[in-house]
mmCIF file of C-alpha atoms in Angstrom:
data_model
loop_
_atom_site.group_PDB
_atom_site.id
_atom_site.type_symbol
_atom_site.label_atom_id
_atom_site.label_comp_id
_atom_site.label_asym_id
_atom_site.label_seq_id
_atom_site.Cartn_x
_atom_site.Cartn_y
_atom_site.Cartn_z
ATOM 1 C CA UNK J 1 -3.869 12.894 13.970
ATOM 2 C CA UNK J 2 -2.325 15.677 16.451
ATOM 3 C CA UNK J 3 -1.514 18.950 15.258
ATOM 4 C CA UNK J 4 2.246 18.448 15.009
ATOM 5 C CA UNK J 5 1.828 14.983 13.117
ATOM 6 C CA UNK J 6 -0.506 17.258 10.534
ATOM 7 C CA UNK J 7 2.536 20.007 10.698
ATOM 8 C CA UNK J 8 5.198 17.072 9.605
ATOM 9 C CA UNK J 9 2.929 16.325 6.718
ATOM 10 C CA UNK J 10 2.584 19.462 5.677
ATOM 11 C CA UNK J 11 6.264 19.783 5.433
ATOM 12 C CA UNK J 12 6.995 16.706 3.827
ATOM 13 C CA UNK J 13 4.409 17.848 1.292
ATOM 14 C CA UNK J 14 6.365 21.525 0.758
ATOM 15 C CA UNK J 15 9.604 19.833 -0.166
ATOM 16 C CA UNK J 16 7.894 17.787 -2.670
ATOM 17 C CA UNK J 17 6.054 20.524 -4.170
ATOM 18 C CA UNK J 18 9.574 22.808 -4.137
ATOM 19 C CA UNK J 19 11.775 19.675 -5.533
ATOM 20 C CA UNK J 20 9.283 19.306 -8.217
ATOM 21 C CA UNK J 21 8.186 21.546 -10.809
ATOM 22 C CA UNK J 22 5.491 18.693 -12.553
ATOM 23 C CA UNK J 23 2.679 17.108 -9.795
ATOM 24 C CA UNK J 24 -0.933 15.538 -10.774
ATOM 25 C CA UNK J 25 -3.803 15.683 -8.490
ATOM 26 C CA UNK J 26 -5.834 12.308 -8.717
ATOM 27 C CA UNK J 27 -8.489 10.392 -7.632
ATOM 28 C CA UNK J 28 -8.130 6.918 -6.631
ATOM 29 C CA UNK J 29 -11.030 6.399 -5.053
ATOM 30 C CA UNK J 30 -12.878 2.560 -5.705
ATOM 31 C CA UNK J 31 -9.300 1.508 -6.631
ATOM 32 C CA UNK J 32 -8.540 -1.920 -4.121
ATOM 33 C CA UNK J 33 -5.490 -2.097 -2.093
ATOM 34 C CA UNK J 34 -4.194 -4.229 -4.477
ATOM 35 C CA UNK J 35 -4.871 -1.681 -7.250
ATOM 36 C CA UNK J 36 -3.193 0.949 -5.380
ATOM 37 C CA UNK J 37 0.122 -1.183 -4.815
ATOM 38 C CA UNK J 38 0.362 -2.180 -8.495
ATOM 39 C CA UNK J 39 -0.049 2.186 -9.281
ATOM 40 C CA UNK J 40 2.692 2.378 -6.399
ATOM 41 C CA UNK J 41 5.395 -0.247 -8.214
ATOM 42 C CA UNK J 42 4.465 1.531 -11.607
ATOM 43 C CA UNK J 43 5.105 4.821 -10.196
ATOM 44 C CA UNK J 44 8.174 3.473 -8.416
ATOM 45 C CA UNK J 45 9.737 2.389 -11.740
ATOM 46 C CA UNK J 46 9.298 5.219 -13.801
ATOM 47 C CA UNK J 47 11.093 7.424 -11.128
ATOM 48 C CA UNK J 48 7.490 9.298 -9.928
ATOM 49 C CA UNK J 49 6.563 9.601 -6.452
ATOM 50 C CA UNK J 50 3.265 9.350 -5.549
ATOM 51 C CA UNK J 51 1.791 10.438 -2.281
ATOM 52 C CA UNK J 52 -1.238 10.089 -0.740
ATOM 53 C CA UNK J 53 -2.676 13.163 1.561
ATOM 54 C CA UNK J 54 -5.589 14.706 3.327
ATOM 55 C CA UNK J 55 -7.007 17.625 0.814
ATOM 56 C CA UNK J 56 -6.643 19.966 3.618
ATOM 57 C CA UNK J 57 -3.009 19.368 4.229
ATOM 58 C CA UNK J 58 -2.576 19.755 0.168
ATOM 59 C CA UNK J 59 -3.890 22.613 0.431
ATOM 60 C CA UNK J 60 -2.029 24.291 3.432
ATOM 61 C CA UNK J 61 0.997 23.250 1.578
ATOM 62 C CA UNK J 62 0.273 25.140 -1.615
ATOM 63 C CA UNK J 63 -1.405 27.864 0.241
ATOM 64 C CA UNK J 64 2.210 28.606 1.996
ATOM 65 C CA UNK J 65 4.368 28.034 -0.676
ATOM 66 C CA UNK J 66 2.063 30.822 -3.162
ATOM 67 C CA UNK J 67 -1.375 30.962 -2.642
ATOM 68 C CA UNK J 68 -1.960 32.583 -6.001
ATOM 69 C CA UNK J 69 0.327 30.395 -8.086
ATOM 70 C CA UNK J 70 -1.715 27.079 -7.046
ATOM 71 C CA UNK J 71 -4.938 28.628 -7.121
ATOM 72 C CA UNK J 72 -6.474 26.662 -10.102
ATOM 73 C CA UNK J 73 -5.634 23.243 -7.975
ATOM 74 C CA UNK J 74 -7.917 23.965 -5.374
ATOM 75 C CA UNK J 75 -10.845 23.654 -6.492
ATOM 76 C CA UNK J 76 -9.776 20.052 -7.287
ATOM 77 C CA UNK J 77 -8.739 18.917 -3.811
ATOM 78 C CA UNK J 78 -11.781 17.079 -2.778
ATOM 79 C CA UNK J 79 -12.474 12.943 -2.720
ATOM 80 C CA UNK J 80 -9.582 10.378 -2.308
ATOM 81 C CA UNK J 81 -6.927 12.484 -3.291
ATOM 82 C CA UNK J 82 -2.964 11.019 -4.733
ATOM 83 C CA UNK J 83 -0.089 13.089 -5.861
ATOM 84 C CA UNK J 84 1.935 12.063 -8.709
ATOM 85 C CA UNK J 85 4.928 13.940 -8.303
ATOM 86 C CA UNK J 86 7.556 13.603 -11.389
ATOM 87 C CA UNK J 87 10.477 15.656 -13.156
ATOM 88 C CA UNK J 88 8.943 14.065 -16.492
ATOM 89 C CA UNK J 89 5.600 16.227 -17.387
ATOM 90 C CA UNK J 90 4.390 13.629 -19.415
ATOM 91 C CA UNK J 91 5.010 10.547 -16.903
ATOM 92 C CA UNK J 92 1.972 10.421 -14.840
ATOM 93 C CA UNK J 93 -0.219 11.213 -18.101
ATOM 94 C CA UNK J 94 1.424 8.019 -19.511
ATOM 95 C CA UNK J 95 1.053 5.976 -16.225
ATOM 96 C CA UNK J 96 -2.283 7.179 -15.737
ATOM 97 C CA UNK J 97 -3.304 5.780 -19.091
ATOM 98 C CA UNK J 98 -1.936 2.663 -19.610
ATOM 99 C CA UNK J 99 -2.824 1.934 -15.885
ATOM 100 C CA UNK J 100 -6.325 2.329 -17.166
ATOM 101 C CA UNK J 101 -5.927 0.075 -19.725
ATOM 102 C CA UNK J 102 -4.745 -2.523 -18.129
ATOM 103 C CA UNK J 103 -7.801 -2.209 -15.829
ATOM 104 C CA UNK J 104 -9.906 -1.755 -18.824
ATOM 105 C CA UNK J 105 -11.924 1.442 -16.676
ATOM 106 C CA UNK J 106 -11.767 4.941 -15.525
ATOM 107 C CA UNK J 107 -9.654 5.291 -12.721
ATOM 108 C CA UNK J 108 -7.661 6.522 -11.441
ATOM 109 C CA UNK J 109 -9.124 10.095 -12.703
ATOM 110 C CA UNK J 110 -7.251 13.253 -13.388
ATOM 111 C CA UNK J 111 -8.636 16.149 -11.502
ATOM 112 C CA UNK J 112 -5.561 18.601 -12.077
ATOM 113 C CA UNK J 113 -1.978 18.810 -13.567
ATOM 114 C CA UNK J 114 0.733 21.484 -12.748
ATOM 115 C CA UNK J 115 3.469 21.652 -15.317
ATOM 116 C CA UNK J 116 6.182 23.808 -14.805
ATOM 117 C CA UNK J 117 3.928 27.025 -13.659
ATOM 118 C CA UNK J 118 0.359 25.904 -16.294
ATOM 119 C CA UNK J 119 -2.680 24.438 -14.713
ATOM 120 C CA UNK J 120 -4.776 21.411 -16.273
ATOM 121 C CA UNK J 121 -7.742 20.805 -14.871
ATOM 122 C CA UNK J 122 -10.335 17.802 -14.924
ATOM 123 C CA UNK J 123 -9.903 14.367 -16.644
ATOM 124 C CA UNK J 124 -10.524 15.734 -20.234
ATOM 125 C CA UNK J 125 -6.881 17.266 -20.284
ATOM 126 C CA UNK J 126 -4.788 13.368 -20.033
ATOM 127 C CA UNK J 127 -4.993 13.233 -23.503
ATOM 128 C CA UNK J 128 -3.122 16.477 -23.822
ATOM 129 C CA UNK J 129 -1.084 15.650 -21.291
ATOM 130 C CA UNK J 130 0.713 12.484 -22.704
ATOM 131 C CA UNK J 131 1.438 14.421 -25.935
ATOM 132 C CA UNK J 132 3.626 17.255 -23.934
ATOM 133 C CA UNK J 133 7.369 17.085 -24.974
ATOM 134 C CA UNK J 134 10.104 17.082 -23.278
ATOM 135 C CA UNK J 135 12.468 20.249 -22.295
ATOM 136 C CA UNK J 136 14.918 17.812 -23.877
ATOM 137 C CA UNK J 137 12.969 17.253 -26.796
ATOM 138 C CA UNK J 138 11.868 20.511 -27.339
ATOM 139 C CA UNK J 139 15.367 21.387 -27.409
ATOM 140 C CA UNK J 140 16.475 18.698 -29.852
ATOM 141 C CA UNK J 141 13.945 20.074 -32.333
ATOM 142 C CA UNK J 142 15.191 23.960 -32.155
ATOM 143 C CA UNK J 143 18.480 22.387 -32.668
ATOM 144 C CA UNK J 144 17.666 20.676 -35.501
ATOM 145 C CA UNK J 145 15.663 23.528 -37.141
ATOM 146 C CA UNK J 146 18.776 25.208 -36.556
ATOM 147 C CA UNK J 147 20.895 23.109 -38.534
ATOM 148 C CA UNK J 148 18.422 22.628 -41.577
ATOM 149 C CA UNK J 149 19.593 25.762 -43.428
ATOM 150 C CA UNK J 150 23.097 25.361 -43.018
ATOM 151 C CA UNK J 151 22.743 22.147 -43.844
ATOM 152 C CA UNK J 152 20.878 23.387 -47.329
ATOM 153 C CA UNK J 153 23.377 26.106 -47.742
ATOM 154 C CA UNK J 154 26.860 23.977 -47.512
ATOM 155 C CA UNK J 155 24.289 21.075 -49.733
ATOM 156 C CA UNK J 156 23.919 24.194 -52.150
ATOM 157 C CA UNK J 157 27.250 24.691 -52.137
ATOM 158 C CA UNK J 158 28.528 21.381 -53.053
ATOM 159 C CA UNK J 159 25.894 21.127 -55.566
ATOM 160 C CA UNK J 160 27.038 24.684 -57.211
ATOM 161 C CA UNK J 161 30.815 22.883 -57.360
ATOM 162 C CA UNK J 162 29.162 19.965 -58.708
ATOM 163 C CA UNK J 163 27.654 22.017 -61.616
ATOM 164 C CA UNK J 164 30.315 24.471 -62.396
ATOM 165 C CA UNK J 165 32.508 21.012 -62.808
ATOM 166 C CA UNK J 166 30.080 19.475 -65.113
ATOM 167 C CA UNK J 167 29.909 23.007 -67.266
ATOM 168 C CA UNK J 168 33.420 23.744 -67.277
ATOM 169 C CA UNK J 169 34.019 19.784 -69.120
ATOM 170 C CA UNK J 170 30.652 20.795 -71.510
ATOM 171 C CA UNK J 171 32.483 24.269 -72.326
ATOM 172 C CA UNK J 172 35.905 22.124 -72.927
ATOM 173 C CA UNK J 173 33.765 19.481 -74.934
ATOM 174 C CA UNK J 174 32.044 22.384 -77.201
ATOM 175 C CA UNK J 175 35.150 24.015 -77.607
ATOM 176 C CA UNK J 176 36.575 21.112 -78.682
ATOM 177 C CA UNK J 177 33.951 20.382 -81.249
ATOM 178 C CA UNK J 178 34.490 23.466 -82.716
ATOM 179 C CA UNK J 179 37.731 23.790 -83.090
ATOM 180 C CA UNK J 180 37.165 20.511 -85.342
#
């Protein structure tokens, strides 16, 4: 590979890292050809990319975007190296996983995570990973927290007209009773 070939890659692999703010650093090392195509068409249909690079050109990439910002990554570019690049955070945990499964082994293994500006790093962390929510989710639930005490307060509310009904007909009753 020439210098300018390496330069296009590089590139390519800048846009992705820009357009994204989720990517996993894997290892898909032992996995056949066949393997690797099934990962490709499961990655493919859950709308992640996945990339395959020299850990050298990863790392020129991320070292000229922000050095700093990608520094925790580094130390994980080494081996057979894949990129899992997705706007889901949770995506390539969940791909990751039940690939495994369905192979009924280890691979391919999680040696870092980026979501949106945090570092995870080494294969312990997929387990975390697949239990991350959603911007939309997270959301959803402030929203709903939200509502809960209005929703007790107009609840209260209609309860309070409930009761002053029901006293109002005992007064009339007693009064009634009384006047007997």
């Amino acid at each position: 590979m020439n210098k300018e070939q390496k330069n296009e890659i590089i590139e390519v692999l800048k846009e992705k890292f820009n357009q994204y703010n989720n990517f996993y650093v894997t290892n898909t090392e032992s996995l056949s050809v066949a393997q690797i195509t099934k990962l490709r068409r499961i990655c493919f249909d859950k709308n992640v990319e996945m990339k395959v690079a020299k850990n050298t050109l990863i790392r020129k990439a991320l070292e000229s975007i922000d050095s700093t910002r990608y520094e925790g990554v580094f130390e994980s570019l080494n081996g057979v190296t894949a990129l899992l690049f997705s706007e889901n955070a949770k995506e390539p945990a969940l791909i990751i996983t039940s690939f495994r499964k369905d192979l009924k082994g280890e691979k391919p293994v999680l040696k870092a995570a980026y979501i949106d500006s945090s570092i995870f790093v080494g294969n312990d962390q997929l387990e975390a990973l697949t239990t991350l929510k959603s911007k939309h989710d997270l959301i959803g639930e402030i929203i709903g927290l939200l509502q809960s005490p209005a929703k007790n307060v107009i609840s209260g509310l209609n309860a309070g007209g409930k009761l002053a009904s029901l006293v109002k007909a005992l007064e009339t009753r007693l009064e009634g009773t009384t006047a007997e």
